[in-house]
Amino acid sequence: MEQPLIIPKVLPFRRRWHVISEVDLGPLLADHAAVRRMCRDVEALADRLGSYPSIEERSAIADMMHGCIREHVAVTSELLERLFAGEHLTFGGGILTRILLDQIADGVHAEDVAEALRAEVLEPEQLDMLGYMLRCLFDSCRRALDFEELALLALGGKRLSTEARMALEHILEERPEGAAA
């Protein structure tokens, strides 16, 4: 009697639908808090540009911006990949692409700002331009964080635990006055 030949088949992997808890969001929320602190420091520097901050202070801010934005991209990418990769999102693909494009734009902008901050000498005519660049950077970063949090609320939908939903809503409601539109 002949044995039937077993032909191995590759079955598509499907992630199981799982609840997104506040523990899942923990690294992202901690990262968002760090980016918001960076934005406050960048804003404070922009406010003090008229007093010609030292090259050391400006370089420290440039280094902090670079590290913070790099870490933000890594944390956000890892979380979004873990939560939404392989899912057929009705409108989520465009949202996830928008988050990626915002991160690229903020990263490029941060590189330009860092280069300007590391200039040995700041000429008076450069102050307005540098102040504008700093304000554009922290404003864009704050808007991107808000968008990411709103995207998680929308894409997470019913998968978000009550605590995770409340954490995201709390962050969006507790923004300091004048922080981001």
CSV table of C-alpha atoms in Angstrom, one decimal, residues 49-178:
chain,number,residue,atom,x,y,z
A,49,LEU,CA,17.9,83.4,22.1
A,50,GLY,CA,18.1,87.1,22.5
A,51,SER,CA,20.5,86.6,25.4
A,52,TYR,CA,22.9,84.6,23.2
A,53,PRO,CA,23.0,81.2,24.9
A,54,SER,CA,26.5,79.6,25.0
A,55,ILE,CA,27.6,77.1,22.4
A,56,GLU,CA,27.7,74.4,25.1
A,57,GLU,CA,24.1,75.0,26.0
A,58,ARG,CA,23.0,75.0,22.4
A,59,SER,CA,25.0,71.9,21.6
A,60,ALA,CA,23.5,70.1,24.6
A,61,ILE,CA,20.0,71.0,23.3
A,62,ALA,CA,21.0,69.8,19.8
A,63,ASP,CA,22.3,66.5,21.2
A,64,MET,CA,19.1,66.0,23.3
A,65,MET,CA,16.9,66.7,20.3
A,66,HIS,CA,18.8,64.2,18.1
A,67,GLY,CA,18.6,61.4,20.7
A,68,CYS,CA,15.0,62.1,21.7
A,69,ILE,CA,13.7,62.1,18.1
A,70,ARG,CA,15.7,59.0,17.3
A,71,GLU,CA,14.3,57.2,20.3
A,72,HIS,CA,10.8,58.3,19.5
A,73,VAL,CA,11.0,56.9,16.0
A,74,ALA,CA,12.2,53.5,17.4
A,75,VAL,CA,9.6,53.3,20.1
A,76,THR,CA,6.7,54.4,17.9
A,77,SER,CA,7.7,52.1,15.0
A,78,GLU,CA,8.1,49.1,17.3
A,79,LEU,CA,4.7,49.6,19.0
A,80,LEU,CA,2.7,50.3,15.8
A,81,GLU,CA,4.4,47.2,14.1
A,82,ARG,CA,3.5,45.0,17.1
A,83,LEU,CA,-0.1,46.3,17.3
A,84,PHE,CA,-1.1,46.7,13.7
A,85,ALA,CA,1.2,44.8,11.3
A,86,GLY,CA,-0.6,42.2,9.2
A,87,GLU,CA,-4.0,43.6,9.9
A,88,HIS,CA,-6.3,44.8,7.2
A,89,LEU,CA,-7.2,48.2,8.4
A,90,THR,CA,-9.9,50.0,6.5
A,91,PHE,CA,-8.5,53.5,6.9
A,92,GLY,CA,-5.5,52.8,9.1
A,93,GLY,CA,-2.9,52.4,6.4
A,94,GLY,CA,-3.1,56.0,5.5
A,95,ILE,CA,-2.9,57.0,9.2
A,96,LEU,CA,0.2,54.9,9.8
A,97,THR,CA,1.8,56.3,6.7
A,98,ARG,CA,1.1,59.8,7.9
A,99,ILE,CA,2.8,59.0,11.3
A,100,LEU,CA,5.9,57.7,9.4
A,101,LEU,CA,6.0,60.8,7.2
A,102,ASP,CA,5.7,63.1,10.2
A,103,GLN,CA,8.5,61.4,11.9
A,104,ILE,CA,10.7,61.7,8.8
A,105,ALA,CA,9.9,65.4,8.4
A,106,ASP,CA,10.6,66.1,12.1
A,107,GLY,CA,13.9,64.1,11.9
A,108,VAL,CA,15.1,66.1,8.9
A,109,HIS,CA,14.0,69.4,10.6
A,110,ALA,CA,15.7,68.5,13.8
A,111,GLU,CA,19.0,67.8,11.9
A,112,ASP,CA,18.7,71.3,10.3
A,113,VAL,CA,18.0,72.9,13.7
A,114,ALA,CA,20.8,71.0,15.4
A,115,GLU,CA,23.3,72.2,12.7
A,116,ALA,CA,22.2,75.8,13.2
A,117,LEU,CA,22.4,75.4,17.0
A,118,ARG,CA,26.0,74.1,16.8
A,119,ALA,CA,27.3,77.2,15.0
A,120,GLU,CA,30.2,78.6,16.9
A,121,VAL,CA,28.9,82.2,16.7
A,122,LEU,CA,25.3,83.4,16.4
A,123,GLU,CA,25.0,86.6,14.4
A,124,PRO,CA,22.2,88.9,15.4
A,125,GLU,CA,20.5,88.4,12.0
A,126,GLN,CA,20.5,84.6,12.6
A,127,LEU,CA,18.5,84.8,15.8
A,128,ASP,CA,15.1,85.4,14.2
A,129,MET,CA,15.7,82.5,11.7
A,130,LEU,CA,16.9,80.2,14.5
A,131,GLY,CA,14.0,81.1,16.7
A,132,TYR,CA,11.6,80.4,13.9
A,133,MET,CA,13.2,77.0,13.2
A,134,LEU,CA,13.1,76.1,16.9
A,135,ARG,CA,9.4,77.1,17.2
A,136,CYS,CA,8.5,75.1,14.0
A,137,LEU,CA,10.2,72.0,15.4
A,138,PHE,CA,8.6,71.9,18.8
A,139,ASP,CA,5.2,72.8,17.3
A,140,SER,CA,5.5,70.1,14.7
A,141,CYS,CA,6.6,67.5,17.3
A,142,ARG,CA,3.7,68.4,19.6
A,143,ARG,CA,1.2,68.1,16.8
A,144,ALA,CA,2.7,64.7,15.7
A,145,LEU,CA,2.4,63.4,19.3
A,146,ASP,CA,-1.3,64.5,19.4
A,147,PHE,CA,-1.9,62.8,16.0
A,148,GLU,CA,-0.2,59.6,17.2
A,149,GLU,CA,-2.4,59.5,20.3
A,150,LEU,CA,-5.6,60.2,18.4
A,151,ALA,CA,-4.5,57.6,15.8
A,152,LEU,CA,-4.2,55.0,18.6
A,153,LEU,CA,-7.6,55.9,19.9
A,154,ALA,CA,-9.1,55.5,16.4
A,155,LEU,CA,-7.2,52.4,15.2
A,156,GLY,CA,-7.2,50.7,18.6
A,157,GLY,CA,-11.0,51.1,18.8
A,158,LYS,CA,-12.6,48.4,20.9
A,159,ARG,CA,-9.3,46.7,21.3
A,160,LEU,CA,-8.2,49.4,23.8
A,161,SER,CA,-8.8,48.5,27.4
A,162,THR,CA,-10.7,51.0,29.5
A,163,GLU,CA,-7.4,52.0,31.2
A,164,ALA,CA,-5.5,52.4,27.9
A,165,ARG,CA,-8.3,54.6,26.5
A,166,MET,CA,-8.4,56.7,29.6
A,167,ALA,CA,-4.6,57.2,29.6
A,168,LEU,CA,-4.7,58.4,26.0
A,169,GLU,CA,-7.7,60.6,26.6
A,170,HIS,CA,-6.1,62.1,29.7
A,171,ILE,CA,-2.9,63.0,27.9
A,172,LEU,CA,-4.9,64.7,25.1
A,173,GLU,CA,-7.0,66.6,27.7
A,174,GLU,CA,-4.2,67.6,30.0
A,175,ARG,CA,-2.0,69.6,27.5
A,176,PRO,CA,-0.7,72.8,29.1
A,177,GLU,CA,-2.2,76.0,27.7
A,178,GLY,CA,-0.6,77.1,24.5
